[in-house]
Amino acid sequence: MAGNKTFGTWYQMSKDVATRMAPDFMEMSMKAISSFFTSSKKSYATEATFETKPFRLHRLEMGPSNTVTVTRDDALALYEQMHTIRRMETAAGNMYKEKIIRGFCHLYSGQEACAVGIKAALRPQDSVITAYRAHGWTYVMGVPQLGVLSELTGRQSGCARGKGGSMHMYGKNFYGGNGIVGAQVPLGVGIALASKYSGSDGVCIALYGDGAANQGQVYEVYNMAKLWDVPCIFVCENNGYGMGTSVERASASTAYYTRGDYVPGIWVDGMDVLAVREAARYSVDYCTSGKGPILLEMATYRYSGHSMSDPGTSYRTREEIQEVRQTRDPVTSFKEKIIAAELATAEEMKNLENKIRAAVDENVKKAKSDKEIGLEELVTDIYADSKEEYIRGITPWDRLEHKTLGMAVNV
């Protein structure tokens, strides 16, 4: 009996102590659980700030800020677009070597930051027109991967039903890649003039390479755009070589951002997507404030030759290309910034890259296996509003009926 009494007393005392300690015990337990989960999964930054290379200015007292801020979501979106373009261009190069892509094929590898950075600053009412190195631009302007890749292979799921090919792709507010050197620049000024005339508040990005920078028509429209204060942003994508000729051998002045004379200009590190985005934002604000045109020189680089038929190593060394890849690559350097700023983990970036690779590989399969259009469709959609019932064929008496299958864009 005494033993049972002693046990009962001890049991009651223990119960009382446990009851008094319960709130503290629960709090300690929750802290331990919380500590376990937070220590096993690190909290990452939602925003980061970076310094760009200094912008060089022509006829401007103030330029874009060298300090740029990017959110985690925006950084991942920018990286996803750049990496997708790189994967698509790698796939295009392989299909060209397999002779699945015929004709001309000008790859954008190395210049991804220019298209992605500029597009990030554009609004729905803004337009773009560029030269024939247009695959990446077509994609960022809204044409799906399959629409680009199938156009390259000449298949019916291409954005122009396979009839345009590498140099003739179009989309909403995207007036395409243009095959004639420099000819897109006057067209871009016309698009910008139409925006001003209609009061849409839109600007037009008119892109050209350093090889086209010495074209007389470019200087003519510099003058017209400034004379009328047209909201046109001229962008010279200076990748160092016009076909096989270096800028130093082709131009007496290689400061392309100064060559608009009375048109203000900015030199931009075209390998830094955030610097490009900042300069583009500044330029859109400049144009829409009524000040007229502005000229951006994007200092960039192309890894492939001028086109796939150009090996690209007869006028430059492999060591030069490798040095740029290792020190200035727009895709890998931005990835390193994202990880270093703790906007994402290396594992997250790898998973994103795997997702992109799988999507591109799947669309490549479709672009290879899709059908070509029939002969009856070759004379469709030549005109947005055809005034003639028939189209001349190979000979004057070979008359083909014009048909409209799809609505024209940008009309």
Coordinates of C-alpha atoms in Angstrom, one line a residue:
M1 CA 0.0 0.0 0.0
A2 CA 2.8 2.4 0.9
G3 CA 4.5 1.7 -2.4
N4 CA 1.3 2.3 -4.3
K5 CA 0.8 5.6 -2.5
T6 CA 4.4 6.7 -3.2
F7 CA 3.9 5.8 -6.9
G8 CA 0.6 7.7 -7.0
T9 CA 2.2 10.8 -5.4
W10 CA 5.1 10.7 -7.9
Y11 CA 2.7 10.2 -10.9
Q12 CA 0.6 13.2 -9.8
M13 CA 3.6 15.4 -9.3
S14 CA 4.9 14.4 -12.8
K15 CA 1.6 15.1 -14.3
D16 CA 1.4 18.5 -12.7
V17 CA 4.9 19.4 -13.9
A18 CA 4.1 18.2 -17.4
T19 CA 0.9 20.2 -17.5
R20 CA 2.7 23.4 -16.4
M21 CA 5.5 22.8 -18.9
A22 CA 3.1 22.0 -21.8
P23 CA 3.0 25.5 -23.4
D24 CA 6.8 25.9 -23.2
F25 CA 7.3 22.3 -24.5
M26 CA 5.0 22.9 -27.5
E27 CA 6.8 26.2 -28.3
M28 CA 10.1 24.5 -28.1
S29 CA 8.9 21.7 -30.4
M30 CA 7.6 24.1 -33.0
K31 CA 10.9 26.1 -33.0
A32 CA 12.8 22.8 -33.5
I33 CA 10.6 21.8 -36.4
S34 CA 10.8 25.2 -38.0
S35 CA 14.6 25.3 -37.6
F36 CA 14.9 21.9 -39.3
F37 CA 13.0 23.0 -42.4
T38 CA 14.5 26.5 -42.7
S39 CA 18.0 25.1 -42.3
S40 CA 17.5 22.4 -44.9
K41 CA 16.1 24.9 -47.5
K42 CA 17.9 28.2 -47.8
S43 CA 15.8 31.3 -48.4
Y44 CA 16.8 33.0 -51.7
A45 CA 16.8 36.7 -52.7
T46 CA 13.8 38.1 -54.6
E47 CA 15.8 41.0 -56.1
A48 CA 19.4 41.9 -56.8
T49 CA 21.3 44.9 -58.0
F50 CA 24.2 44.9 -60.5
E51 CA 26.6 47.3 -62.0
T52 CA 26.9 47.4 -65.8
K53 CA 29.9 48.6 -67.9
P54 CA 29.7 52.4 -68.3
F55 CA 27.5 53.6 -71.2
R56 CA 29.2 56.0 -73.7
L57 CA 27.1 59.0 -74.7
H58 CA 26.9 61.1 -77.9
R59 CA 24.9 64.4 -77.7
L60 CA 23.4 63.4 -74.4
E61 CA 24.1 65.0 -71.0
M62 CA 22.5 62.1 -69.1
G63 CA 22.2 58.5 -70.0
P64 CA 20.9 55.2 -68.6
S65 CA 21.9 54.3 -65.1
N66 CA 24.9 51.9 -64.6
T67 CA 23.1 50.5 -61.6
V68 CA 20.4 48.0 -62.6
T69 CA 18.0 46.0 -60.4
V70 CA 16.3 42.8 -61.4
T71 CA 13.7 40.6 -59.6
R72 CA 14.1 36.8 -59.4
D73 CA 11.2 36.3 -61.7
D74 CA 12.5 38.7 -64.3
A75 CA 16.0 37.2 -64.1
L76 CA 14.7 33.7 -64.7
A77 CA 12.5 34.9 -67.6
L78 CA 15.4 36.6 -69.3
Y79 CA 17.7 33.6 -68.8
E80 CA 15.0 31.3 -70.1
Q81 CA 14.6 33.3 -73.3
M82 CA 18.4 33.6 -73.9
H83 CA 19.0 29.9 -73.3
T84 CA 16.1 28.9 -75.5
I85 CA 17.5 31.0 -78.4
R86 CA 20.9 29.4 -77.9
R87 CA 19.4 25.9 -78.0
M88 CA 17.2 26.7 -81.0
E89 CA 20.2 28.0 -82.9
T90 CA 22.3 25.0 -82.0
A91 CA 19.5 22.8 -83.3
A92 CA 19.3 24.9 -86.5
G93 CA 23.0 24.6 -87.1
N94 CA 22.8 20.8 -86.7
M95 CA 19.8 20.6 -89.1
Y96 CA 21.7 22.6 -91.7
K97 CA 24.6 20.2 -91.5
E98 CA 22.2 17.4 -92.0
K99 CA 20.8 19.2 -95.1
I100 CA 17.4 19.4 -93.6
I101 CA 17.6 23.2 -93.7
R102 CA 18.6 24.5 -97.2
G103 CA 19.6 27.9 -98.5
F104 CA 20.8 30.6 -96.2
C105 CA 21.0 30.2 -92.5
H106 CA 22.4 33.0 -90.3
L107 CA 22.7 32.1 -86.6
Y108 CA 22.3 34.5 -83.7
S109 CA 24.4 32.5 -81.2
G110 CA 26.4 35.0 -79.1
Q111 CA 24.0 37.9 -79.6
E112 CA 21.0 36.7 -77.5
A113 CA 21.3 39.5 -74.9
C114 CA 20.5 42.1 -77.6
A115 CA 17.1 40.6 -78.6
V116 CA 16.1 39.5 -75.1
G117 CA 17.2 42.8 -73.4
I118 CA 15.5 45.1 -75.9
K119 CA 12.3 43.0 -76.0
A120 CA 12.0 43.3 -72.2
A121 CA 11.7 47.1 -72.5
L122 CA 9.1 47.1 -75.2
R123 CA 5.4 47.7 -74.8
P124 CA 2.5 46.1 -76.8
Q125 CA 2.3 49.1 -79.2
D126 CA 6.1 49.0 -80.1
S127 CA 7.4 47.4 -83.3
V128 CA 10.6 45.7 -84.5
I129 CA 12.2 45.2 -87.9
T130 CA 15.6 43.6 -88.4
A131 CA 18.0 42.1 -90.9
Y132 CA 18.2 38.4 -91.8
R133 CA 19.9 37.2 -88.6
A134 CA 16.3 37.0 -87.3
H135 CA 15.6 33.6 -85.7
G136 CA 16.0 34.8 -82.1
W137 CA 14.1 38.0 -82.7
T138 CA 11.2 36.1 -84.3
Y139 CA 10.9 33.9 -81.2
V140 CA 11.0 36.8 -78.6
M141 CA 8.4 38.7 -80.7
G142 CA 5.9 35.9 -80.0
V143 CA 6.3 33.2 -82.7
P144 CA 6.5 29.8 -80.9
Q145 CA 9.6 27.6 -81.2
L146 CA 7.8 25.3 -83.7
G147 CA 6.9 28.3 -85.9
V148 CA 10.5 29.2 -86.2
L149 CA 12.0 25.8 -86.5
S150 CA 9.4 24.6 -89.1
E151 CA 9.9 27.7 -91.1
L152 CA 13.6 26.9 -91.3
T153 CA 12.9 23.4 -92.5
G154 CA 10.3 24.7 -95.0
R155 CA 7.3 22.9 -93.4
Q156 CA 3.7 23.9 -93.2
S157 CA 3.7 24.6 -89.4
G158 CA 6.3 27.4 -90.0
C159 CA 5.3 30.9 -89.3
A160 CA 5.1 31.6 -93.0
R161 CA 3.9 28.1 -93.9
G162 CA 7.5 27.3 -94.9
K163 CA 7.5 29.8 -97.8
G164 CA 9.8 32.3 -96.2
G165 CA 12.7 30.4 -94.7
S166 CA 15.5 31.7 -92.6
M167 CA 15.5 35.3 -93.9
H168 CA 11.7 36.0 -94.1
M169 CA 9.9 35.5 -90.8
Y170 CA 7.2 37.7 -89.4
G171 CA 4.8 38.1 -86.5
K172 CA 2.6 40.6 -84.7
N173 CA 4.4 44.0 -84.6
F174 CA 7.5 42.2 -86.1
Y175 CA 8.2 43.3 -89.6
G176 CA 10.6 40.5 -90.2
G177 CA 14.1 39.7 -91.1
N178 CA 15.0 41.4 -94.4
G179 CA 17.4 40.0 -96.9
I180 CA 18.7 43.2 -98.5
V181 CA 21.6 44.7 -96.5
G182 CA 20.4 47.8 -94.7
A183 CA 17.1 48.0 -96.5
Q184 CA 15.1 47.4 -93.3
V185 CA 16.4 50.7 -91.7
P186 CA 14.3 53.0 -94.0
L187 CA 11.3 50.7 -93.5
G188 CA 11.8 51.0 -89.8
V189 CA 11.6 54.8 -90.0
G190 CA 8.5 54.5 -92.0
I191 CA 6.9 52.2 -89.4
A192 CA 7.9 54.7 -86.7
L193 CA 6.5 57.6 -88.7
A194 CA 3.2 55.7 -89.1
S195 CA 3.1 55.3 -85.3
K196 CA 3.6 59.0 -84.8
Y197 CA 1.0 59.9 -87.5
S198 CA -1.6 57.6 -86.0
G199 CA -0.9 58.7 -82.5
S200 CA -0.3 55.1 -81.2
D201 CA 2.6 56.3 -79.0
G202 CA 4.6 53.4 -80.3
V203 CA 8.3 53.3 -81.2
C204 CA 10.0 51.2 -83.8
I205 CA 13.3 49.3 -83.2
A206 CA 15.2 49.3 -86.5
L207 CA 18.2 46.9 -86.2
Y208 CA 21.1 46.4 -88.6
G209 CA 24.7 45.1 -88.3
D210 CA 28.0 46.9 -88.5
G211 CA 28.3 45.6 -92.1
A212 CA 25.2 47.7 -93.0
A213 CA 26.3 50.7 -91.1
N214 CA 28.1 52.3 -94.1
Q215 CA 25.0 52.0 -96.3
G216 CA 24.0 55.4 -97.8
Q217 CA 20.3 54.7 -97.2
V218 CA 21.0 54.5 -93.4
Y219 CA 22.4 58.0 -93.3
E220 CA 19.5 59.3 -95.4
V221 CA 17.0 58.1 -92.9
Y222 CA 19.0 59.3 -89.9
N223 CA 18.5 62.7 -91.4
M224 CA 14.8 62.3 -92.1
A225 CA 14.1 60.8 -88.7
K226 CA 15.8 63.7 -86.9
L227 CA 14.2 66.3 -89.2
W228 CA 10.7 65.0 -88.3
D229 CA 11.5 63.8 -84.8
V230 CA 10.3 60.3 -85.6
P231 CA 10.2 57.8 -82.7
C232 CA 12.7 55.4 -84.1
I233 CA 15.4 53.6 -82.1
F234 CA 18.2 52.7 -84.5
V235 CA 20.2 49.7 -83.1
C236 CA 23.5 48.7 -84.6
E237 CA 24.3 45.2 -83.5
N238 CA 28.1 45.4 -83.8
N239 CA 29.3 41.8 -83.8
G240 CA 32.8 42.7 -85.0
Y241 CA 32.5 41.5 -88.5
G242 CA 30.6 42.3 -91.7
M243 CA 30.7 38.9 -93.4
G244 CA 34.4 38.2 -93.3
T245 CA 35.6 41.8 -92.8
S246 CA 36.4 43.2 -89.4
V247 CA 35.0 46.6 -88.4
E248 CA 38.5 48.0 -88.3
R249 CA 39.1 47.2 -92.0
A250 CA 35.6 48.3 -93.1
S251 CA 35.0 51.6 -91.2
A252 CA 37.1 54.7 -90.8
S253 CA 35.1 55.4 -87.6
T254 CA 34.1 52.4 -85.5
A255 CA 32.2 54.5 -83.0
Y256 CA 28.9 53.6 -84.6
Y257 CA 26.8 55.2 -81.8
T258 CA 28.2 58.6 -82.9
R259 CA 27.5 58.3 -86.6
G260 CA 24.0 59.6 -86.6
D261 CA 25.4 63.1 -86.4
Y262 CA 22.5 65.1 -84.8
V263 CA 20.9 61.8 -83.7
P264 CA 22.0 61.2 -80.1
G265 CA 23.7 57.9 -79.4
I266 CA 24.7 55.4 -76.7
W267 CA 27.3 52.7 -76.6
V268 CA 26.0 49.6 -74.8
D269 CA 27.6 46.3 -73.7
G270 CA 25.6 44.0 -75.9
M271 CA 26.7 41.0 -74.0
D272 CA 25.0 42.1 -70.8
V273 CA 21.2 41.6 -71.0
L274 CA 20.6 43.9 -68.1
A275 CA 22.6 46.7 -69.7
V276 CA 20.7 46.2 -72.9
R277 CA 17.4 46.3 -71.1
E278 CA 18.3 49.5 -69.3
A279 CA 19.5 51.3 -72.4
A280 CA 16.3 50.2 -74.3
R281 CA 14.1 51.5 -71.5
Y282 CA 15.9 54.8 -71.6
S283 CA 15.5 55.0 -75.3
V284 CA 11.8 54.2 -75.3
D285 CA 11.2 57.0 -72.8
Y286 CA 13.4 59.3 -74.9
C287 CA 11.5 58.7 -78.1
T288 CA 8.0 58.8 -76.5
S289 CA 8.8 62.2 -74.9
G290 CA 8.9 63.8 -78.4
K291 CA 12.6 64.2 -78.7
G292 CA 12.9 62.1 -81.9
P293 CA 15.2 59.3 -82.7
I294 CA 18.1 57.8 -80.8
L295 CA 20.9 55.4 -81.9
L296 CA 22.2 52.4 -79.8
E297 CA 25.4 50.6 -80.6
M298 CA 25.3 47.1 -79.1
A299 CA 28.8 45.7 -78.8
T300 CA 28.2 42.0 -79.2
Y301 CA 29.8 39.0 -81.0
R302 CA 28.7 36.1 -83.2
Y303 CA 30.1 32.6 -82.6
S304 CA 29.3 31.2 -86.0
G305 CA 30.3 32.5 -89.4
H306 CA 28.3 35.1 -91.2
S307 CA 26.1 32.3 -92.4
M308 CA 26.3 28.5 -92.2
S309 CA 28.3 28.4 -95.4
D310 CA 31.0 30.5 -93.8
P311 CA 33.3 28.6 -91.5
G312 CA 34.1 31.8 -89.7
T313 CA 37.7 30.9 -89.0
S314 CA 39.4 32.1 -92.1
Y315 CA 39.4 35.8 -90.9
R316 CA 39.6 35.2 -87.1
T317 CA 41.2 32.6 -84.9
R318 CA 39.5 29.9 -82.9
E319 CA 41.3 31.2 -79.9
E320 CA 39.5 34.6 -80.3
I321 CA 36.1 32.9 -80.4
Q322 CA 36.9 30.7 -77.4
E323 CA 38.1 33.7 -75.4
V324 CA 34.8 35.5 -75.9
R325 CA 32.9 32.3 -74.9
Q326 CA 34.9 32.0 -71.7
T327 CA 34.9 35.6 -70.6
R328 CA 31.9 37.4 -72.1
D329 CA 29.2 34.9 -73.1
P330 CA 25.8 36.5 -72.5
V331 CA 24.1 33.3 -71.4
T332 CA 26.6 31.7 -69.0
S333 CA 27.7 35.1 -67.5
F334 CA 24.1 35.9 -66.7
K335 CA 23.6 32.5 -65.2
E336 CA 26.6 33.1 -62.9
K337 CA 25.2 36.4 -61.8
I338 CA 21.9 34.8 -60.9
I339 CA 23.5 32.1 -58.8
A340 CA 26.0 34.5 -57.2
A341 CA 23.2 36.9 -56.2
E342 CA 21.3 34.0 -54.8
L343 CA 18.3 34.6 -57.0
A344 CA 18.3 30.9 -57.8
T345 CA 20.3 27.7 -57.1
A346 CA 22.5 25.9 -59.5
E347 CA 20.1 23.0 -59.3
E348 CA 17.1 25.3 -60.3
M349 CA 19.1 26.6 -63.2
K350 CA 19.9 23.1 -64.4
N351 CA 16.3 22.0 -64.1
L352 CA 15.3 25.0 -66.2
E353 CA 17.9 24.2 -68.8
N354 CA 16.7 20.6 -69.0
K355 CA 13.1 21.8 -69.5
I356 CA 14.2 24.1 -72.4
R357 CA 16.3 21.3 -74.0
A358 CA 13.4 18.9 -73.9
A359 CA 11.0 21.4 -75.4
V360 CA 13.4 22.4 -78.2
D361 CA 14.2 18.7 -79.0
E362 CA 10.5 17.9 -79.2
N363 CA 9.9 20.8 -81.6
V364 CA 12.9 19.8 -83.7
K365 CA 11.3 16.4 -84.2
K366 CA 8.0 18.0 -85.3
A367 CA 9.9 20.4 -87.6
K368 CA 11.6 17.5 -89.3
S369 CA 8.5 15.3 -89.6
D370 CA 5.9 17.9 -90.7
K371 CA 4.7 18.1 -94.3
E372 CA 5.5 20.7 -96.8
I373 CA 2.6 22.7 -98.3
G374 CA 1.1 21.6 -101.6
L375 CA 1.9 23.2 -105.0
E376 CA -1.6 24.8 -105.0
E377 CA -0.6 26.9 -102.0
L378 CA 2.4 28.5 -103.5
V379 CA 0.4 31.4 -105.0
T380 CA -1.7 32.0 -101.8
D381 CA -1.4 35.1 -99.6
I382 CA 1.0 36.9 -101.9
Y383 CA -1.1 40.1 -101.4
A384 CA -3.1 41.1 -98.4
D385 CA -5.7 42.5 -100.8
S386 CA -5.1 41.2 -104.3
K387 CA -6.5 43.4 -107.0
E388 CA -5.8 40.8 -109.7
E389 CA -7.5 37.4 -109.8
Y390 CA -4.5 35.7 -111.3
I391 CA -0.8 35.7 -110.7
R392 CA 1.7 35.4 -113.5
G393 CA 3.6 32.1 -113.4
I394 CA 6.9 31.2 -115.0
T395 CA 5.7 32.5 -118.4
P396 CA 3.3 35.4 -119.1
W397 CA 0.6 32.9 -120.4
D398 CA 1.0 30.7 -117.3
R399 CA -1.6 32.3 -115.1
L400 CA -2.2 31.0 -111.5
E401 CA -5.3 31.8 -109.4
H402 CA -4.5 33.9 -106.3
K403 CA -6.1 32.7 -103.1
T404 CA -6.2 34.1 -99.6
L405 CA -5.9 31.5 -96.8
G406 CA -4.8 33.5 -93.8
M407 CA -5.1 37.1 -92.6
A408 CA -2.0 39.2 -93.0
V409 CA -0.4 40.5 -89.9
N410 CA 0.6 44.1 -89.3
V411 CA -1.9 45.5 -92.0

